[in-house]
XYZ file of C-alpha atoms in Angstrom:
618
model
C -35.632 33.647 13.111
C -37.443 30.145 13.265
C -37.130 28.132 16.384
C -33.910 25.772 15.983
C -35.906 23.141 17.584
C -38.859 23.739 15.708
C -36.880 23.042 12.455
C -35.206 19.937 14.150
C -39.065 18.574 15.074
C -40.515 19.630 11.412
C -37.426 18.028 9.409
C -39.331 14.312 9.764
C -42.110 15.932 7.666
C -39.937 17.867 5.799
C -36.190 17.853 4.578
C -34.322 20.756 5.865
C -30.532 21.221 4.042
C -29.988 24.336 5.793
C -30.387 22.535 9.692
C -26.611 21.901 9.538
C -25.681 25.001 9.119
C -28.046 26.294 11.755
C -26.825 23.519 14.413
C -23.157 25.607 13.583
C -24.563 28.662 14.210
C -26.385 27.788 17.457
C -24.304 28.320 20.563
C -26.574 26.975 23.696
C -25.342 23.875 24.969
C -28.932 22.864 26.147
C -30.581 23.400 22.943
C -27.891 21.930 21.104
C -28.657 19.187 22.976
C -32.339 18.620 22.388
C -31.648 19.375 19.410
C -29.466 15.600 19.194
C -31.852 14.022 21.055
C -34.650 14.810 18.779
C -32.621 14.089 15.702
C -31.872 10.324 16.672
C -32.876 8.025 13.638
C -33.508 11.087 11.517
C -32.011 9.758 7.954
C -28.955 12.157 6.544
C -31.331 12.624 3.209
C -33.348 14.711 5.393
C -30.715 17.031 6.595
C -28.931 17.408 3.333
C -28.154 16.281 -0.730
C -27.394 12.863 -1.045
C -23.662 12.382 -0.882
C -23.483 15.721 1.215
C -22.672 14.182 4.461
C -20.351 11.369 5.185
C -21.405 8.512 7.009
C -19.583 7.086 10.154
C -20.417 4.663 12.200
C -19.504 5.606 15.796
C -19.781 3.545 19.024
C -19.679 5.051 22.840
C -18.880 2.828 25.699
C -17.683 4.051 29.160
C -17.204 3.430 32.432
C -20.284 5.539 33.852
C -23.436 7.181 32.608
C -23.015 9.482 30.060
C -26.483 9.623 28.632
C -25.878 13.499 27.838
C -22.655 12.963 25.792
C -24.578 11.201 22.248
C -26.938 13.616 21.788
C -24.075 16.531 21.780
C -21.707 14.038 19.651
C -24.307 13.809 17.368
C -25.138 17.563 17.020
C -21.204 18.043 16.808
C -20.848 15.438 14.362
C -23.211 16.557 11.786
C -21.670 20.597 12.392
C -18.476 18.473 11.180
C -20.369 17.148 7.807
C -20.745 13.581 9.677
C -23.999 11.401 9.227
C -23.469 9.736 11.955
C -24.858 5.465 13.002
C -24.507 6.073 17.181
C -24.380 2.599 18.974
C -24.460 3.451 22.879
C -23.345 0.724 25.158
C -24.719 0.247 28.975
C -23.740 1.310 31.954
C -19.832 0.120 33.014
C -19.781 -1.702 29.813
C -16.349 -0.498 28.540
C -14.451 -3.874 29.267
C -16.998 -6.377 28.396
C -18.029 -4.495 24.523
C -13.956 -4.588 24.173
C -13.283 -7.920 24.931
C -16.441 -10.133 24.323
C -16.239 -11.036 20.369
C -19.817 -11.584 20.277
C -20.424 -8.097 22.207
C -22.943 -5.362 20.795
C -19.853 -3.266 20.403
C -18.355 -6.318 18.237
C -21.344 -6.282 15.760
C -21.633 -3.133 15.253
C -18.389 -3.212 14.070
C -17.561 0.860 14.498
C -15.231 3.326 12.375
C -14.897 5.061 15.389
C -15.065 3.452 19.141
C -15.426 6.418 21.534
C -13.822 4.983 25.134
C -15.271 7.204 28.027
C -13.255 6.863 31.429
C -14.064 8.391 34.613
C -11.705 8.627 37.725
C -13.257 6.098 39.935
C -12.772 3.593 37.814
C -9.182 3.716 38.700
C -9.252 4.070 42.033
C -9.853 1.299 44.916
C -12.956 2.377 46.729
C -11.513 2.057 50.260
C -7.815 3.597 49.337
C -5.808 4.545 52.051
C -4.657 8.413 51.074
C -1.318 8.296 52.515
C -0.528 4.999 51.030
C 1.078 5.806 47.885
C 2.751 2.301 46.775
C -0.760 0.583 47.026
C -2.305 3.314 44.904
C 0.274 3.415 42.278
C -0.295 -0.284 42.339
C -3.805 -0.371 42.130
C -3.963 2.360 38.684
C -1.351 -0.113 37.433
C -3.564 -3.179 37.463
C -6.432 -1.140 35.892
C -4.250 0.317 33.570
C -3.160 -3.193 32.468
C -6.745 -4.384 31.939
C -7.667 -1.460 29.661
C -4.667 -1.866 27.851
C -5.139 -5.217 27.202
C -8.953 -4.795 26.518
C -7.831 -1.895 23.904
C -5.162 -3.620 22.027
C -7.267 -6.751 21.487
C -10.238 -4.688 20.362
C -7.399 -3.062 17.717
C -6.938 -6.586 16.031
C -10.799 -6.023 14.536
C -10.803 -2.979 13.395
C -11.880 1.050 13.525
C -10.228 3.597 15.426
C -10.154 3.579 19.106
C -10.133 6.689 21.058
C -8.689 6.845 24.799
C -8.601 10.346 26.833
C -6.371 11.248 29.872
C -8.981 11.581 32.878
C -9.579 14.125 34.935
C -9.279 13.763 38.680
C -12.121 15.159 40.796
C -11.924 17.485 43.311
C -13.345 15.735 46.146
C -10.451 13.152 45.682
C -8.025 15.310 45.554
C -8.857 17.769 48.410
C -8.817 14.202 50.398
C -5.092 14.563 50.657
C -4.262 17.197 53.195
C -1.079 17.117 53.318
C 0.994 19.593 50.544
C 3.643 16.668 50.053
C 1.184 14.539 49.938
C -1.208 16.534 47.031
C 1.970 16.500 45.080
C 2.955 13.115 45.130
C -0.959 12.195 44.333
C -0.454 14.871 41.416
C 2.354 13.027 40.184
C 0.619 9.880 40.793
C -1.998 10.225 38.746
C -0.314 12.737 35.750
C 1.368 9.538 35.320
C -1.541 7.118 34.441
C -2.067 9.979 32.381
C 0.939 9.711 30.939
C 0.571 6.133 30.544
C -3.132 6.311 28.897
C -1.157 9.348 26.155
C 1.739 6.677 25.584
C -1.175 4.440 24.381
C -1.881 7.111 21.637
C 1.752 6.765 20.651
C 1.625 3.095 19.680
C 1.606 1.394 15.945
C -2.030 0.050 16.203
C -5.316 2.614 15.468
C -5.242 3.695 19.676
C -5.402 7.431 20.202
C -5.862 9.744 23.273
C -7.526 13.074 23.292
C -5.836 15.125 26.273
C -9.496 15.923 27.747
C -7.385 17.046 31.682
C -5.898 19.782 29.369
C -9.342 20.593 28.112
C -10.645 20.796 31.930
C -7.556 22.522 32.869
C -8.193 25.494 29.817
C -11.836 26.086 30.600
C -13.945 23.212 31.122
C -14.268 23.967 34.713
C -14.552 21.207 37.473
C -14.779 18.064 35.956
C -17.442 16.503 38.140
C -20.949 17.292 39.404
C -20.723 15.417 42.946
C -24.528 15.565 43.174
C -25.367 14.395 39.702
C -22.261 11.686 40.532
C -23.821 10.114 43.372
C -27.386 10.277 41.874
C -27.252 8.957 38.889
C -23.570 7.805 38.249
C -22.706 11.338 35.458
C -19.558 11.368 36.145
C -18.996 14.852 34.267
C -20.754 18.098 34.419
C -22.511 19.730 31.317
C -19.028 21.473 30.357
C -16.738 18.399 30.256
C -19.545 16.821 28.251
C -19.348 19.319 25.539
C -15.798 19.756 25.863
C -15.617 16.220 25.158
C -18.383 16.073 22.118
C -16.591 18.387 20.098
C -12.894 16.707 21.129
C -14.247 13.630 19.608
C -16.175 14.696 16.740
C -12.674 16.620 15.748
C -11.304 13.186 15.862
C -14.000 11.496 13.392
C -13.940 14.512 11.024
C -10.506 13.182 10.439
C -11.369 9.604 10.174
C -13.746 10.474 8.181
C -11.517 12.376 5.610
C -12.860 15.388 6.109
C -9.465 17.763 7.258
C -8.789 20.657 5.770
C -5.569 21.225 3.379
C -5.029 24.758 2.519
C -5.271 27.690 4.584
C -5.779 30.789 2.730
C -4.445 34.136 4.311
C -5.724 37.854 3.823
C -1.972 40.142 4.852
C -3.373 43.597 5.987
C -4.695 43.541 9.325
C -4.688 39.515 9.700
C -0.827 39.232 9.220
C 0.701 42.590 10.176
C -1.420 45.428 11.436
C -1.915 48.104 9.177
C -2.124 48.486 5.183
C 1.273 48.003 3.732
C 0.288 49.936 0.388
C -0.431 52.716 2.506
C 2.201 52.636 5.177
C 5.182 50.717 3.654
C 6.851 47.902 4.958
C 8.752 49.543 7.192
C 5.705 50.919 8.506
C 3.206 48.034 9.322
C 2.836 46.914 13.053
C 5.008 43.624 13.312
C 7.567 42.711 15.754
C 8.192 41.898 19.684
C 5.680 44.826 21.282
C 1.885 44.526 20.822
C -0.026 44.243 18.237
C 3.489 43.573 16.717
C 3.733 40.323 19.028
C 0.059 39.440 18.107
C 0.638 39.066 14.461
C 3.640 37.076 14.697
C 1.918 34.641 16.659
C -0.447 34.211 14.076
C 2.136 33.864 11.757
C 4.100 31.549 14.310
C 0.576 29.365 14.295
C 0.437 29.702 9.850
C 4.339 28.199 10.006
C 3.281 25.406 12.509
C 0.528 24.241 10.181
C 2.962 24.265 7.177
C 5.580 22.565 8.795
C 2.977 19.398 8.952
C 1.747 19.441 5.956
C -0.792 22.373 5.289
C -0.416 23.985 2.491
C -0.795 28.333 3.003
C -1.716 30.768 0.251
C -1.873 34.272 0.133
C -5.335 36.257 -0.902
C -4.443 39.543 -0.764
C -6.341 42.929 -2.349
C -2.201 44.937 -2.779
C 0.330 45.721 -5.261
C 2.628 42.718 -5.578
C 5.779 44.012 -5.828
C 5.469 45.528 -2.621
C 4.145 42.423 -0.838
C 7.574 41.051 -1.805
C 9.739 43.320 -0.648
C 7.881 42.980 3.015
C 8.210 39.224 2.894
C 11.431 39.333 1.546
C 13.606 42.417 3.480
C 11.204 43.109 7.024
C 13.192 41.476 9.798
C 10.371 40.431 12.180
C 8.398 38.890 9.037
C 7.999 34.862 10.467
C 6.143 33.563 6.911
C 8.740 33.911 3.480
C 7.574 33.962 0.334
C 8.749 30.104 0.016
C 6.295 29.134 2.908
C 3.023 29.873 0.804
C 2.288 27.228 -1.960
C 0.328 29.665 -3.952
C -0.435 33.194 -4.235
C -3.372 35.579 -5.493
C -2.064 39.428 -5.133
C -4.586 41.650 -7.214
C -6.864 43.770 -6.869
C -10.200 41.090 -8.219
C -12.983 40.287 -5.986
C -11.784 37.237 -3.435
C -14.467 34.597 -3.783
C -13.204 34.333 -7.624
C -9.642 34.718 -6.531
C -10.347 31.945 -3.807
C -11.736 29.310 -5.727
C -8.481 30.021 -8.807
C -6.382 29.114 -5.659
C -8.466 25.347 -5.291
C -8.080 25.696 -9.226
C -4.327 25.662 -8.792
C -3.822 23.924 -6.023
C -5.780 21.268 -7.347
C -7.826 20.291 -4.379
C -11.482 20.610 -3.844
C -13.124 24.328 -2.377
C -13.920 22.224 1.197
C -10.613 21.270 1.820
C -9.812 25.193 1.875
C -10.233 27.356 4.746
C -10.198 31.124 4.424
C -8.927 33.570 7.495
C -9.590 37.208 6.541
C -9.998 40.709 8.982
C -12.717 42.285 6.585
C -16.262 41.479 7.663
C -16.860 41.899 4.165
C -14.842 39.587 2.095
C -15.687 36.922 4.546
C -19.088 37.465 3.898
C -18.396 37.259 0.215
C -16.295 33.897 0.928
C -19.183 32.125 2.353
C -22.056 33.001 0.484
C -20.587 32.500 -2.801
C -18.408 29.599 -1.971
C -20.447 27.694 0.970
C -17.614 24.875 0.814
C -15.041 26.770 1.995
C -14.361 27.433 6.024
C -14.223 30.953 7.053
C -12.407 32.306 9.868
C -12.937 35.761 10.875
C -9.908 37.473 11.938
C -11.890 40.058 13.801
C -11.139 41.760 16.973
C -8.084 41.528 18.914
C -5.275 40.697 16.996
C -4.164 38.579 19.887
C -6.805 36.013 19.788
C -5.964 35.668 16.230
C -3.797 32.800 16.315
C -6.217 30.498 18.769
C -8.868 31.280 15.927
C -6.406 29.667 13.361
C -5.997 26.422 15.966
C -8.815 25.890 17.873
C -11.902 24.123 15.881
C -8.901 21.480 14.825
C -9.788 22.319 11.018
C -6.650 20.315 9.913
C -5.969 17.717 12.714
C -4.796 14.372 10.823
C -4.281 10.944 12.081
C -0.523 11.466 11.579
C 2.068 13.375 10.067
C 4.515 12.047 7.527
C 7.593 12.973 5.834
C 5.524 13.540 2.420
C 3.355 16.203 4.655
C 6.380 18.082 6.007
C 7.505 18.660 2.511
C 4.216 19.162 0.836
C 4.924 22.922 -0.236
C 8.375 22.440 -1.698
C 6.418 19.689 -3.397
C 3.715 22.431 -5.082
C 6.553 24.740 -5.674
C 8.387 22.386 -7.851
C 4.913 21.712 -9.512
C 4.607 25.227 -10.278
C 8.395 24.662 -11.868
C 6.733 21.918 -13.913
C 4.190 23.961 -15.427
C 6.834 26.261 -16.696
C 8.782 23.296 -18.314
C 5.498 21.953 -19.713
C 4.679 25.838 -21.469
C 8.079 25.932 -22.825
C 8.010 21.990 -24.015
C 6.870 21.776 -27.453
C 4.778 19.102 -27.237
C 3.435 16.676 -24.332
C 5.550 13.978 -24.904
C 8.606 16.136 -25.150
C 7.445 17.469 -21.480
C 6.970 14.288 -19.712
C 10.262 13.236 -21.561
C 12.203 15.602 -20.207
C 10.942 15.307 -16.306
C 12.925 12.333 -15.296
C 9.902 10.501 -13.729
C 10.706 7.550 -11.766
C 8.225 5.525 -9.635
C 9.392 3.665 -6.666
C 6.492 0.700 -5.985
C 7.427 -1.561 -2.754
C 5.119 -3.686 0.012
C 4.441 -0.986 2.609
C 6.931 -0.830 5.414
C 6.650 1.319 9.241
C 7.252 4.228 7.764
C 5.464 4.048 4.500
C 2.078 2.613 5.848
C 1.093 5.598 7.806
C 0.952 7.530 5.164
C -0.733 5.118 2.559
C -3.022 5.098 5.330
C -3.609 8.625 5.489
C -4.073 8.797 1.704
C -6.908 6.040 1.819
C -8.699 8.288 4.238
C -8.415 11.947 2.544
C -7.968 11.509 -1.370
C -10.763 12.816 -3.064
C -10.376 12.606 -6.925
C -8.120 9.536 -7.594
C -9.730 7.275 -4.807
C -11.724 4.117 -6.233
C -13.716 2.973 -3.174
C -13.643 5.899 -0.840
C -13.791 4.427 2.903
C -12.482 0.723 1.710
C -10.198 -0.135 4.590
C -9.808 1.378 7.875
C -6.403 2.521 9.427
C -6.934 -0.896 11.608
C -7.652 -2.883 8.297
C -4.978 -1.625 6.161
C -1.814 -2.492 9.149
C -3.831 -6.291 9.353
C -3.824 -6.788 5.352
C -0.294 -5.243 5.117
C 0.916 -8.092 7.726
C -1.379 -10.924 5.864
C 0.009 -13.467 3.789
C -3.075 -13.131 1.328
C -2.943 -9.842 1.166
C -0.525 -7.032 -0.326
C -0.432 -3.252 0.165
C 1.760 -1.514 -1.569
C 3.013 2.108 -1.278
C 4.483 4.179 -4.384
C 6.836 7.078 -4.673
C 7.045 9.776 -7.185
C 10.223 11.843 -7.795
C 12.075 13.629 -11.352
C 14.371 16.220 -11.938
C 12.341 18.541 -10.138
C 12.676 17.105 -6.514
C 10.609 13.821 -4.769
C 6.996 14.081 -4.761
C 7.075 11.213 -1.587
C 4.719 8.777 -0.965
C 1.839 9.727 -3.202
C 0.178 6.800 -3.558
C -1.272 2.921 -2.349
C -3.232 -0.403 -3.964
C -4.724 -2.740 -1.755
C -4.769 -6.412 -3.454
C -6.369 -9.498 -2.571
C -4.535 -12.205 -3.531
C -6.830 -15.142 -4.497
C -6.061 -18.335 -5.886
C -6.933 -17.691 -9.640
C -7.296 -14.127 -9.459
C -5.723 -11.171 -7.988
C -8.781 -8.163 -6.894
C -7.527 -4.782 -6.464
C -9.749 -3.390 -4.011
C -9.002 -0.165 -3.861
C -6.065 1.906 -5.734
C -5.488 6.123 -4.152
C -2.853 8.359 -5.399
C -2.572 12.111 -5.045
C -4.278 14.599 -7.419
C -0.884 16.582 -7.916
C 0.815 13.362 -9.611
C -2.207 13.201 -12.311
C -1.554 13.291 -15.975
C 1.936 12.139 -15.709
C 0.598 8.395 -16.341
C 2.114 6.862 -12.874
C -1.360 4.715 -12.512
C -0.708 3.383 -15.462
C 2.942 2.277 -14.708
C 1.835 1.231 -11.014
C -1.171 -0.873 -12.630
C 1.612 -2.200 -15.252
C 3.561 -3.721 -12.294
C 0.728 -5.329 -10.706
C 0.212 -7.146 -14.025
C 3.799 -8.387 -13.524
C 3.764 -9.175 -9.920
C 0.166 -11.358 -10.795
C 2.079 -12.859 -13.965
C 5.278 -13.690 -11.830
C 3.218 -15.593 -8.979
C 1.531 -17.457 -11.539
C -1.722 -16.090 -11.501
C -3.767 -15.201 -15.234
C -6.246 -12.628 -14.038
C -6.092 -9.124 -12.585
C -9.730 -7.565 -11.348
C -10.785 -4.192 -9.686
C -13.451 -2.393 -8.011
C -14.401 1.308 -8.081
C -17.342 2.917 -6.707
C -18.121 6.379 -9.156
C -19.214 9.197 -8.078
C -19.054 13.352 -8.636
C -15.382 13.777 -6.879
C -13.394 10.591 -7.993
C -14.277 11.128 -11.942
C -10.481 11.537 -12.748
C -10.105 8.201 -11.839
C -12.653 6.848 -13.266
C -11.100 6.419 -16.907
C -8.077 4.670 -15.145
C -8.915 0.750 -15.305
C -10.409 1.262 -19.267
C -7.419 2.482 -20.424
C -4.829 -0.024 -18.925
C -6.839 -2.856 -20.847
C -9.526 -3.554 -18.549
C -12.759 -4.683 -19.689
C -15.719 -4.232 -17.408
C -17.630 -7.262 -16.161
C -20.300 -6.441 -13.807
C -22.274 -3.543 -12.616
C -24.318 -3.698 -9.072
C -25.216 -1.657 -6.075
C -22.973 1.102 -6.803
C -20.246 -0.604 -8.104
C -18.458 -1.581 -11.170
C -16.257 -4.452 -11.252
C -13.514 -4.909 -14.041
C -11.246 -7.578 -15.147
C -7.757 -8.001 -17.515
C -6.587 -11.414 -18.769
C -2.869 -11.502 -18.391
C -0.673 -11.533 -20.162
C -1.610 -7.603 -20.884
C -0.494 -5.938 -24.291
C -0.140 -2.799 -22.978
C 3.156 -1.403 -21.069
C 4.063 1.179 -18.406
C 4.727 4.690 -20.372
C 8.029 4.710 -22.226
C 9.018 8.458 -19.823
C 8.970 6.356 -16.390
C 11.064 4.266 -15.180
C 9.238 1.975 -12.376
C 11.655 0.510 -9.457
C 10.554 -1.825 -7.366
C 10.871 -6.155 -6.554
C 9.830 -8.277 -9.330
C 8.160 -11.214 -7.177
C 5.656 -11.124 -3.777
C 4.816 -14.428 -1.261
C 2.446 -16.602 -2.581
């Protein structure tokens, strides 16, 4: 096997697409990290096709030195599919990049700002240890500064990321007294608790629990030696720990979470083979292995329940995998929890990628979990997009091997994720109405459609949020507006976000879709316009573009324009702004600009009825 860091070193001379995927396989912590120091200012075209990796633009800025911590973000970040643009900030920094608008920090203007905290910070350097009320009162008035620091830094955009903070050992073993350790263990759980409540808030401020990461196998969290030499305030472990915390973080921001997890049943869901031993007789309930499986199953229904969607891939007879699902009484996962199903006896790479078919969603927002060595094998080499999970070993590490890389972590959750499977299982109820329709427009007749368009509100935004960040196919200018962006245009005067929902006889498809609109004097410049894949071909863009042209018309205003930026995945969308009249108007830098005189000729399709106001602010 060739030297990982001879590859990393030869890659200037020579492109290397297949570094990523050694960086994943390479477990060393050390190596890993040469291996991001020696990458630094290496261009993405180097390390993989054009287009392959997404870019991000992170920024690290902390409270001590943590010289060690890029080089392993940026290893972690391109194992995540991230071209990463690093900016690291100086030493003690953190306050001054945050509130300074003319900092480096402010510039650089991040996706991603990366907030590093360290212990000390908090706490006054000649403390007395047994006096708690000028303690407490001290981590209050630094608490208050980095609050303040963080929320005004919100206002500009990019995601900021907080963590709870370890407290060293040396600080704590300077309380003697057992009442005392507890009340300095309460003390300081709740600045943690205060620095997590920040992660709660409205604005684009989250907190990665890093004290739980110590706690579960980081070890201690501080090196005193390499503390008092040369300010590190963590030790090689909490580093990485931290690296791949945050890069799970930016692989969300940058769109990147997974949205189907697709399940083998023998041996990964129930011990045994149920062809072979029945369903009475496969190993599944409240004594181990039993125990182990349902835990898995217990993790499966946790994803589901926010929004992932599970399939089966399964080499058995149907019929009997139904009557397990349906009649076993320690069975966790129904047949009604799994969004799609493939229960043959054909090879599983094809069987995989007529799931994505289905499902409608791209082969690297899948991720496959599967006992056999074999057909995981199979998985990866013939379908490299897709994640692969072994579910190899002991059955009772199976569920952390579902959870623990964060495959589908997401900025938030909404009520249009929670119900995401009923939503595909009325779309498969669709499909059967549109082979018995005679024609199409007797189908789309017959649904019922009705499309709700209104301004954004609280509980609408997150989720047109969330859309801007992981649509794929219908998504004109992929990356257009940050989470931090989108809240400051939906609040703006010239400005207007709006949300849609989708729902016919079927059921309510939710919130499936958002436009962004400038609103300019003599024009009105959509700037970017997302909507899920699974409302496509029911000609909702059309009837949402149709009632831009009247909002525009009713605010006095004669010209509608848009933006999209083409490329391989958004191509559905690409025939969108032609067909509701547009006529293109200028071509540059990767863009194509279109524009529609109004009055338009055209109107929404005669199957949906749009609700929604009929006038916006000026």
């Amino acid at each position: 096997m060739t030297d990982l860091l001879a590859r990393v070193r030869a890659v200037a001379a020579e492109p290397d697409f297949g570094l990523p995927a050694a960086l994943r396989a390479e477990t060393d912590q050390e190596r890993l990290a040469a291996a991001g120091r020696l990458l630094a200012g290496v261009p993405a075209d180097r390390l993989a096709e054009p287009g392959t990796l997404r870019p991000l633009r992170v920024a690290v800025v902390g409270t001590f030195t943590a010289d060690r911590v890029p080089p392993l973000l940026r290893v972690c970040l391109l194992r995540a599919g991230i071209a990463p643009e690093l900016l690291v900030t100086g030493f003690d920094q953190l306050v001054v990049q945050l509130t300074d608008p003319e900092s480096e920090l402010a510039r650089f203007a991040p996706d991603v700002t990366l907030c590093l905290l360290h212990d000390d910070w908090f706490l006054p350097a000649d403390r007395d240890p047994t006096d708690f009320p000028a303690l407490e009162a001290a981590l209050d008035a630094r608490l208050d500064v980095l609050r303040a620091a963080v929320t005004g830094f919100a206002q500009a955009g990019g995601s900021i990321v907080l963590h709870t903070v370890p407290l060293a050992r040396t600080e704590s073993d300077s309380v003697i007294a057992y009442r005392a350790k507890a009340r300095l263990g309460r003390t300081w759980r709740r600045l943690n608790i205060e620095l997590l409540r920040l992660g709660e808030s409205d604005l684009p401020v989250y907190t990665l629990d890093l004290e739980a990461a110590v706690g579960q196998g980081a070890g201690l969290a501080r090196d005193e030696r390499l503390y008092r030499f040369a300010g590190m305030a963590w030790t090689a472990a909490v580093e990485g720990g931290y690296a791949e915390l945050a890069a799970r973080f930016c692989r969300t921001v940058a769109g990147l979470a997974k949205k189907v997890l697709v399940l083998d049943l023998d041996n990964t869901l129930w011990g045994g083979t149920v062809g072979d031993d029945g369903p009475a007789g496969v190993e599944l309930g409240p004594l181990y292995p039993g125990n182990a499986y349902q835990a898995t199953q217990r993790a499966a229904l946790a994803l589901r329940r926010q929004g992932v969607l599970l399939a089966i891939c399964s080499k058995n007879e149907e019929s009997v995998v139904d009557e397990l699902l349906a009649g076993h009484p320690e069975q966790v996962l129904r047949a009604e929890d799994f969004a799609a199903r493939a229960i043959d006896w054909q090879p599983k790479d094809g069987n995989v990628g007529a799931l994505s078919s289905t499902l409608n969603l791209a082969l690297d927002s899948v991720v496959f979990a599967d006992d056999s060595p074999f057909e995981c094998d199979l998985v990866r080499q013939s379908l490299p997009e897709v994640t692969v999970i072994p579910m190899t070993g002991d059955p009772a590490e199976h569920a952390g091997r579902l959870l623990a890389d964060g495959h589908f972590d997401t900025l938030d959750t909404t009520a249009t994720d929670r119900s995401r499977t009923e939503s595909y299982l009325a779309s498969a109820r669709r499909d059967e109405a549109a082979t018995a329709a005679t024609s199409l427009e007797e189908y789309l007749g017959g649904l019922g459609i009705r499309v709700a368009i209104l301004p954004v509100d609280e509980y609408t935004l997150p989720r047109v949020i969330q859309l801007g960040l992981r649509a794929n196919q219908f998504n004109m200018v992929r990356g257009a507006h940050s989470e931090a962006t989108t809240r400051r245009l939906a609040a703006s005067r010239d400005h207007l976000v709006l949300g849609f929902e989708v729902s016919d006889r079927f059921g309510r498809e939710g919130v499936v879709g958002g436009v962004w609109i400038a609103m300019r004097t003599d024009h009105w410049l959509v700037e970017n316009f997302v909507m899920s894949c699974r409302v496509m071909a029911r000609g909702v863009e059309q009837a949402v573009l149709h009632h831009v042209f009247q909002l525009a018309s009713a605010a006095g205003v004669g010209r509608v324009r848009a933006e999209i930026r083409p490329n391989e995945r958004n191509r559905p969308a690409q025939e969108v702004y032609p067909a509701a009249g547009f006529e293109q108007i200028e071509s540059r830098e990767g863009t194509v600009r279109y524009e529609i005189v109004l009055p338009s000729t055209g109107a929404a399709p005669e199957w949906i009825t749009v609700e929604g106001q009929e006038t916006v602010h000026a």
